[in-house]
Short mmCIF file of C-alpha atoms in Angstrom, two decimals:
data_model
loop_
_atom_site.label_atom_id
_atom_site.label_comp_id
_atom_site.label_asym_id
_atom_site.label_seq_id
_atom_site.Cartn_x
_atom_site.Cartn_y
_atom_site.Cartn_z
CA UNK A 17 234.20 191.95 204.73
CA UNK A 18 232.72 192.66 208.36
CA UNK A 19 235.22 194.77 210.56
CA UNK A 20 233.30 194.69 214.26
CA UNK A 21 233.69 191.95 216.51
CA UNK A 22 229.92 191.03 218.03
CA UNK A 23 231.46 192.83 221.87
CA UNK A 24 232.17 196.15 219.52
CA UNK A 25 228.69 195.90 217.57
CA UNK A 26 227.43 195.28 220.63
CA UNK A 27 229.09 197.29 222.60
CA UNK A 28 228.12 200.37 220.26
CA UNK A 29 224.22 199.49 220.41
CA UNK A 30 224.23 199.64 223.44
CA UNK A 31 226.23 202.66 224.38
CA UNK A 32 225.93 204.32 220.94
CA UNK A 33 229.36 204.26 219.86
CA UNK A 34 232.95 202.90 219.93
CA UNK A 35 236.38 203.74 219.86
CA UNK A 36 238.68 202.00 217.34
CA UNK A 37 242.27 202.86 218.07
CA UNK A 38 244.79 203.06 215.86
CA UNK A 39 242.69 203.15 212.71
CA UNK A 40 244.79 205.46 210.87
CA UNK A 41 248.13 205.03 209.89
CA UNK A 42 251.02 207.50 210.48
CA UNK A 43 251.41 208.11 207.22
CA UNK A 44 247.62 208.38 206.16
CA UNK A 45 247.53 210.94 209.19
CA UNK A 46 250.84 212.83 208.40
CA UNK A 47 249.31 212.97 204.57
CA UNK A 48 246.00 214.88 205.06
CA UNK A 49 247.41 217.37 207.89
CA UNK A 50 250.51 218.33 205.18
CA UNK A 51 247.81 218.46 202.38
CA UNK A 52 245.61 220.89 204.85
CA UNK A 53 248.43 222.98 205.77
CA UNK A 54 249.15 223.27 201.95
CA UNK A 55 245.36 224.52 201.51
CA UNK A 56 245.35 226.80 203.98
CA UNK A 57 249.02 228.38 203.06
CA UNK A 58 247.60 228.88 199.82
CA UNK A 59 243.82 230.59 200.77
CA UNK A 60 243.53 233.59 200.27
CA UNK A 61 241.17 234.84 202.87
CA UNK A 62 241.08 238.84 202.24
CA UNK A 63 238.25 238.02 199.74
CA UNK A 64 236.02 235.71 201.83
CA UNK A 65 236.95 237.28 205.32
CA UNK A 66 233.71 239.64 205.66
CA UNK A 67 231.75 236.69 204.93
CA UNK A 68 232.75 235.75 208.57
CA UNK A 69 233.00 238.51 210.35
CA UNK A 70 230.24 241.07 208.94
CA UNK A 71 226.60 240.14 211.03
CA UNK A 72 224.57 241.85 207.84
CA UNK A 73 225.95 239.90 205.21
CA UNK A 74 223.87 236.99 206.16
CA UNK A 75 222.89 236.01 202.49
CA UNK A 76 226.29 235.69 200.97
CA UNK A 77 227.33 233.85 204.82
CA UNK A 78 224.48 231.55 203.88
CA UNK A 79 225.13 230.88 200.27
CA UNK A 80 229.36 230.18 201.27
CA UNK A 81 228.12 227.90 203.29
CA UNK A 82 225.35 226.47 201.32
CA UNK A 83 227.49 225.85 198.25
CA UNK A 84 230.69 224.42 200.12
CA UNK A 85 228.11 221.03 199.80
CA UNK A 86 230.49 220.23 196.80
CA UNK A 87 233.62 222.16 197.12
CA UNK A 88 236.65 223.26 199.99
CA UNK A 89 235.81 226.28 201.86
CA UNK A 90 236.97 227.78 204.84
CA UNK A 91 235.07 228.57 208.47
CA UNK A 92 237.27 230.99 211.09
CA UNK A 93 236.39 230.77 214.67
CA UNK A 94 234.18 233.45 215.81
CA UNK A 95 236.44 234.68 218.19
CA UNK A 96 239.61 235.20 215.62
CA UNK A 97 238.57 238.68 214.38
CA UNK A 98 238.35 242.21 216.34
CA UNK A 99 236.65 244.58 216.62
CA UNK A 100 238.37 246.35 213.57
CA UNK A 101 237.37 243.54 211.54
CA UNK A 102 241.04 242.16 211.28
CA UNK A 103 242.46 238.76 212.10
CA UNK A 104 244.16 238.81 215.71
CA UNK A 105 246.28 236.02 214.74
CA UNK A 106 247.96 234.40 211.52
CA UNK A 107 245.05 232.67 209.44
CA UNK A 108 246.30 229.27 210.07
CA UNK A 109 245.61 229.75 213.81
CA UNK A 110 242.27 231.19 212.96
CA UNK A 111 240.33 228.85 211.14
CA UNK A 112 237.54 226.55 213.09
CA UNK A 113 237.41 224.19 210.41
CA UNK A 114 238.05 223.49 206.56
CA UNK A 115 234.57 221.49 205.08
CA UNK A 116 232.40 219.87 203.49
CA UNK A 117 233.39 217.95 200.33
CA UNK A 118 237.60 217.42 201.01
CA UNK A 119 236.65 213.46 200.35
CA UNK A 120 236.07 213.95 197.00
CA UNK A 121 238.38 216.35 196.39
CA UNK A 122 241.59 216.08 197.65
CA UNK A 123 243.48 212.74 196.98
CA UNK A 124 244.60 212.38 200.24
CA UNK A 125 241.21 212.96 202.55
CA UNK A 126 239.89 211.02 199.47
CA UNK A 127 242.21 207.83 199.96
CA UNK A 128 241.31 207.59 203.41
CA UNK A 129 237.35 208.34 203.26
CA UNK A 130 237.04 205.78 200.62
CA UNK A 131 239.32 203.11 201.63
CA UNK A 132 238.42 199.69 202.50
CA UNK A 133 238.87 199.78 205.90
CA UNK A 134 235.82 202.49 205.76
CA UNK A 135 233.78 200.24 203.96
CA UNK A 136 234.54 196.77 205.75
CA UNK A 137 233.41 199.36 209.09
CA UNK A 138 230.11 200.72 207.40
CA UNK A 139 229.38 197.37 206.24
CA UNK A 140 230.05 195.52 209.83
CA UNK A 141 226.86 198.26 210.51
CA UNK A 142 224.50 197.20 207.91
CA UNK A 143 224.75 199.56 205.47
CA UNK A 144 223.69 198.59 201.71
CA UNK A 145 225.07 201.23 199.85
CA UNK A 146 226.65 204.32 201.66
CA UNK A 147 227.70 207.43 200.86
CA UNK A 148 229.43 210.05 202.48
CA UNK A 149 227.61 213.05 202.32
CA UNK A 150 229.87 215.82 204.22
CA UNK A 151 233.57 215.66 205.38
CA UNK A 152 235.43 218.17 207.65
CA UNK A 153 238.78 219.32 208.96
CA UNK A 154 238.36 220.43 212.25
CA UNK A 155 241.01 222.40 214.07
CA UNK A 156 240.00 223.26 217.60
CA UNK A 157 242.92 226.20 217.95
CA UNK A 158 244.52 226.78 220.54
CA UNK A 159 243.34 228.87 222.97
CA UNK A 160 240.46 230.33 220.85
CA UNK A 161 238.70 226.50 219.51
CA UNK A 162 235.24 226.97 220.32
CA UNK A 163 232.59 224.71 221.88
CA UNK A 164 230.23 222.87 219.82
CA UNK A 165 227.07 222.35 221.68
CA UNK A 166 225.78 219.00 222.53
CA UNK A 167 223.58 218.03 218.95
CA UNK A 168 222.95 214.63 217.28
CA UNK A 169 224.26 213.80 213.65
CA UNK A 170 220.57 212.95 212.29
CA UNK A 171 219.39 216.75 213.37
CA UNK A 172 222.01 217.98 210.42
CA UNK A 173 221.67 214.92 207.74
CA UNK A 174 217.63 213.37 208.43
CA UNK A 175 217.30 210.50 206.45
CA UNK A 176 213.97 208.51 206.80
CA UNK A 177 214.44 206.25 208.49
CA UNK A 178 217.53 207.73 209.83
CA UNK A 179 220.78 206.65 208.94
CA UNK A 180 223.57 208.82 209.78
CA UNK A 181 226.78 207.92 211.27
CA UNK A 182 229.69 209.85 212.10
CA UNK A 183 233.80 208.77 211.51
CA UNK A 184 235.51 211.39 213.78
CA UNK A 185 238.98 210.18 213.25
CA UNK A 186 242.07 212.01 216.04
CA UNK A 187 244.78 213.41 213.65
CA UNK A 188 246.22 214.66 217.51
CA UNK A 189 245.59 213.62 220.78
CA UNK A 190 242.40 214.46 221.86
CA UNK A 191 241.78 214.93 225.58
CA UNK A 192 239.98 216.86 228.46
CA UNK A 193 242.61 219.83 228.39
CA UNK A 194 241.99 220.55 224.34
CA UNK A 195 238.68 219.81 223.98
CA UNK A 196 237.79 216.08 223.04
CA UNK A 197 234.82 214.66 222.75
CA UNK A 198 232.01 214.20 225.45
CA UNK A 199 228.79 212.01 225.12
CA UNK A 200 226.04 210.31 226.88
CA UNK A 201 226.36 206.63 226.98
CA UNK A 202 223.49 205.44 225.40
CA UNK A 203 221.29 208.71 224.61
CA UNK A 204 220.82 207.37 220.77
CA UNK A 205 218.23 205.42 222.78
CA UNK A 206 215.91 208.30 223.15
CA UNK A 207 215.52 209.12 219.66
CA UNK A 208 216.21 212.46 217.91
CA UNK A 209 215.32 215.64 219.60
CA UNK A 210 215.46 218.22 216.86
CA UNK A 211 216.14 219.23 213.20
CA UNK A 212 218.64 221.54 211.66
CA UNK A 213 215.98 222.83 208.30
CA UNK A 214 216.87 225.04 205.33
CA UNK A 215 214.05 226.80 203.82
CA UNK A 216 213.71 229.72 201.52
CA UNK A 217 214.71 232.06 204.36
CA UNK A 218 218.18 229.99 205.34
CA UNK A 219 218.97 227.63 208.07
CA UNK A 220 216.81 226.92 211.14
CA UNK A 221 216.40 224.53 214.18
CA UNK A 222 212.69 223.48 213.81
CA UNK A 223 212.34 223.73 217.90
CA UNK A 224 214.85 224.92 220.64
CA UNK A 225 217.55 222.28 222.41
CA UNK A 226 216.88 220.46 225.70
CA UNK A 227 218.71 220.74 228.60
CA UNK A 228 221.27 218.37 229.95
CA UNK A 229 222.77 217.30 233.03
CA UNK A 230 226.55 217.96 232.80
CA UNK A 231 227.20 214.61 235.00
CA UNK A 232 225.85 212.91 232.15
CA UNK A 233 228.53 212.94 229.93
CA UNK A 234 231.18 211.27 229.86
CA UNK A 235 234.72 212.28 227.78
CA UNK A 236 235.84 210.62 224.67
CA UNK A 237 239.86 210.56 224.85
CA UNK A 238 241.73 209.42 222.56
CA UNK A 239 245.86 208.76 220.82
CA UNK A 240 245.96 210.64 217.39
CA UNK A 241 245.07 207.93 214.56
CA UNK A 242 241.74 206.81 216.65
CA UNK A 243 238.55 206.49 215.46
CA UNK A 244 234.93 207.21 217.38
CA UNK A 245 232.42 206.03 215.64
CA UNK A 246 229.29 207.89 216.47
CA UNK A 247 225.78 206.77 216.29
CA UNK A 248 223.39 209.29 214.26
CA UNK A 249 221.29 210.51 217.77
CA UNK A 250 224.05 210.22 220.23
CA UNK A 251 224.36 213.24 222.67
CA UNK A 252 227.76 214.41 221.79
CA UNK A 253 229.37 217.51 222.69
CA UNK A 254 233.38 218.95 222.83
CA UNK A 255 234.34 222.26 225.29
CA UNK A 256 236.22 225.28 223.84
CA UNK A 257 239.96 224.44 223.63
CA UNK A 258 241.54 226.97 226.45
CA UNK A 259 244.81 225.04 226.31
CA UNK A 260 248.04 225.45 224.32
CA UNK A 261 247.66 222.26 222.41
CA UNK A 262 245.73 222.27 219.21
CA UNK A 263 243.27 218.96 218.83
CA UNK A 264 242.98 218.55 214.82
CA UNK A 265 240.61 215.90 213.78
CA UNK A 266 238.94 214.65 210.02
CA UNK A 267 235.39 213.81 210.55
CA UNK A 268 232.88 212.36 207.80
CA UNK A 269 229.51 211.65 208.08
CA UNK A 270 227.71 208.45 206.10
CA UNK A 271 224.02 207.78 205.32
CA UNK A 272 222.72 205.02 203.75
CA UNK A 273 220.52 205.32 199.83
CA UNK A 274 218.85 202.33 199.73
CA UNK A 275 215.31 201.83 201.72
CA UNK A 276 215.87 205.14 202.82
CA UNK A 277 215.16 208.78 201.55
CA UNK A 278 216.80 212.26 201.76
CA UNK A 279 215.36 214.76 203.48
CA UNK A 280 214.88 217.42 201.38
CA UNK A 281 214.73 220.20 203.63
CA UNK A 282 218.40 218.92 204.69
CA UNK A 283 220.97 221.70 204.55
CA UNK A 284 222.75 220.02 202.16
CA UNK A 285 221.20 219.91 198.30
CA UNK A 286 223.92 218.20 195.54
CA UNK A 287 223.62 218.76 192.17
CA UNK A 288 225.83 215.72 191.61
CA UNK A 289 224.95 212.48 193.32
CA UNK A 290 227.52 211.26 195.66
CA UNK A 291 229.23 207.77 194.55
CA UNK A 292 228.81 205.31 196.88
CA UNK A 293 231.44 203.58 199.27
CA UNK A 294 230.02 200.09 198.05
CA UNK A 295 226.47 198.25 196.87
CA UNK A 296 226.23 195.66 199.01
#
């Protein structure tokens, strides 16, 4: 059932993760970014939009976000609204990213998150019965995609020990000009640095980041249909998009349930237990 090669496992110890190209099909690509253009023709966002945009409405910011653990909900880019409050450009060029449950949802995010390809990988890594805890459509717009800061996987989903890997699969080319991915080579060696809590008050990083050297990274690019497979405490980062090229890409993040525990201060809080990819 394995799907690494020794060089890739090795290769992704060492360095803390690996490229797989051409992982996706054409088709499996062309079917999620049809079914997510579908989703977001048909959200309506008049109702949701001061969720976004409003800085006092923290609770009902926190509890969208809290309860899209288990459903399809919708994050715009900070800087897609002015000062009036309005969108400055048609929702579909707005939106930073679509999250967290579209792979068990939606049939075709679904088909790909649980296909066997995905569980011959997450088995070639030792996993004993995994689950996918959070999935996301991520847009990185045009012009307005915003930087995500350098953070590790295991800050967001803490498993003890930790077990969290991330599937950040290229639905378009992803490169220096529209904001791919960046990384230190082998920085999951360090351990974990920090920890994204939620507590009766919201969400919280439990101390601030650490600095790092720019030179450091290195950048991830890669064809559309790619795969980066990131270890749980790489150093991983992506710039704001300032070109005219979007860089959509369908990420999921797996942790493992057996000989391992939940964090319960994790973000995320189910009611429903996720079913795993396999029991190995």
């Amino acid at each position: 059932m394995a799907m690494l090669s020794s060089e890739q496992l090795q290769f992704f110890n060492s360095q803390g993760y690996i490229v797989m190209d051409s992982f996706a099909s054409g088709d499996e690509i062309e079917s999620m970014m049809k079914r997510m253009q579908q989703l977001v023709d048909e959200f309506d966002y008049s109702s949701t939009a001061s969720i976004f945009s409003t800085k006092n409405q923290q609770q009902l910011t926190d509890d969208y976000f809290f309860d899209s653990e288990e459903r399809i909900s919708f994050f715009f880019e900070e800087k897609a609204f002015g000062d009036d409050g309005k969108l400055k450009q048609p929702k579909q060029l707005s939106l930073n990213k679509v999250g967290h449950a579209l792979h068990e949802i939606e049939p075709a995010f679904k088909n790909f998150s649980s296909s066997e390809k995905i569980s011959r990988l997450m088995y070639s890594l030792g996993y004993k019965r995994p689950v996918v805890m959070q999935s996301m459509y991520i847009f990185k717009q045009p012009g307005i995609g915003g930087e995500v800061v350098p953070h590790q996987d295991n800050s967001f989903l803490y498993t003890e020990p930790q077990t969290c890997t991330g599937l950040w699969l290229a639905l378009e080319d992803a490169n220096t000009l529209n904001g791919c991915l960046w990384a230190i080579p082998g920085s999951h060696k360090n351990g974990l640095v920090r920890r994204f809590l939620r507590d009766e008050n919201g969400v919280k990083f439990d101390r601030p980041s650490p600095s790092y050297d720019k030179k450091d990274f290195v950048p991830i690019e890669v064809k559309a249909g790619s795969l980066v497979v990131i270890h749980g405490d790489l150093i991983h980062q992506s710039f704001e998009n300032k070109s005219p090229k979007s860089r959509h890409a369908y990420t999921l993040h797996v942790v493992d349930t057996i000989g391992c525990k939940w964090a319960p201060e994790n973000w995320i809080r189910r009611k429903v237990e996720p079913e795993p990819l396999f029991v190995g």
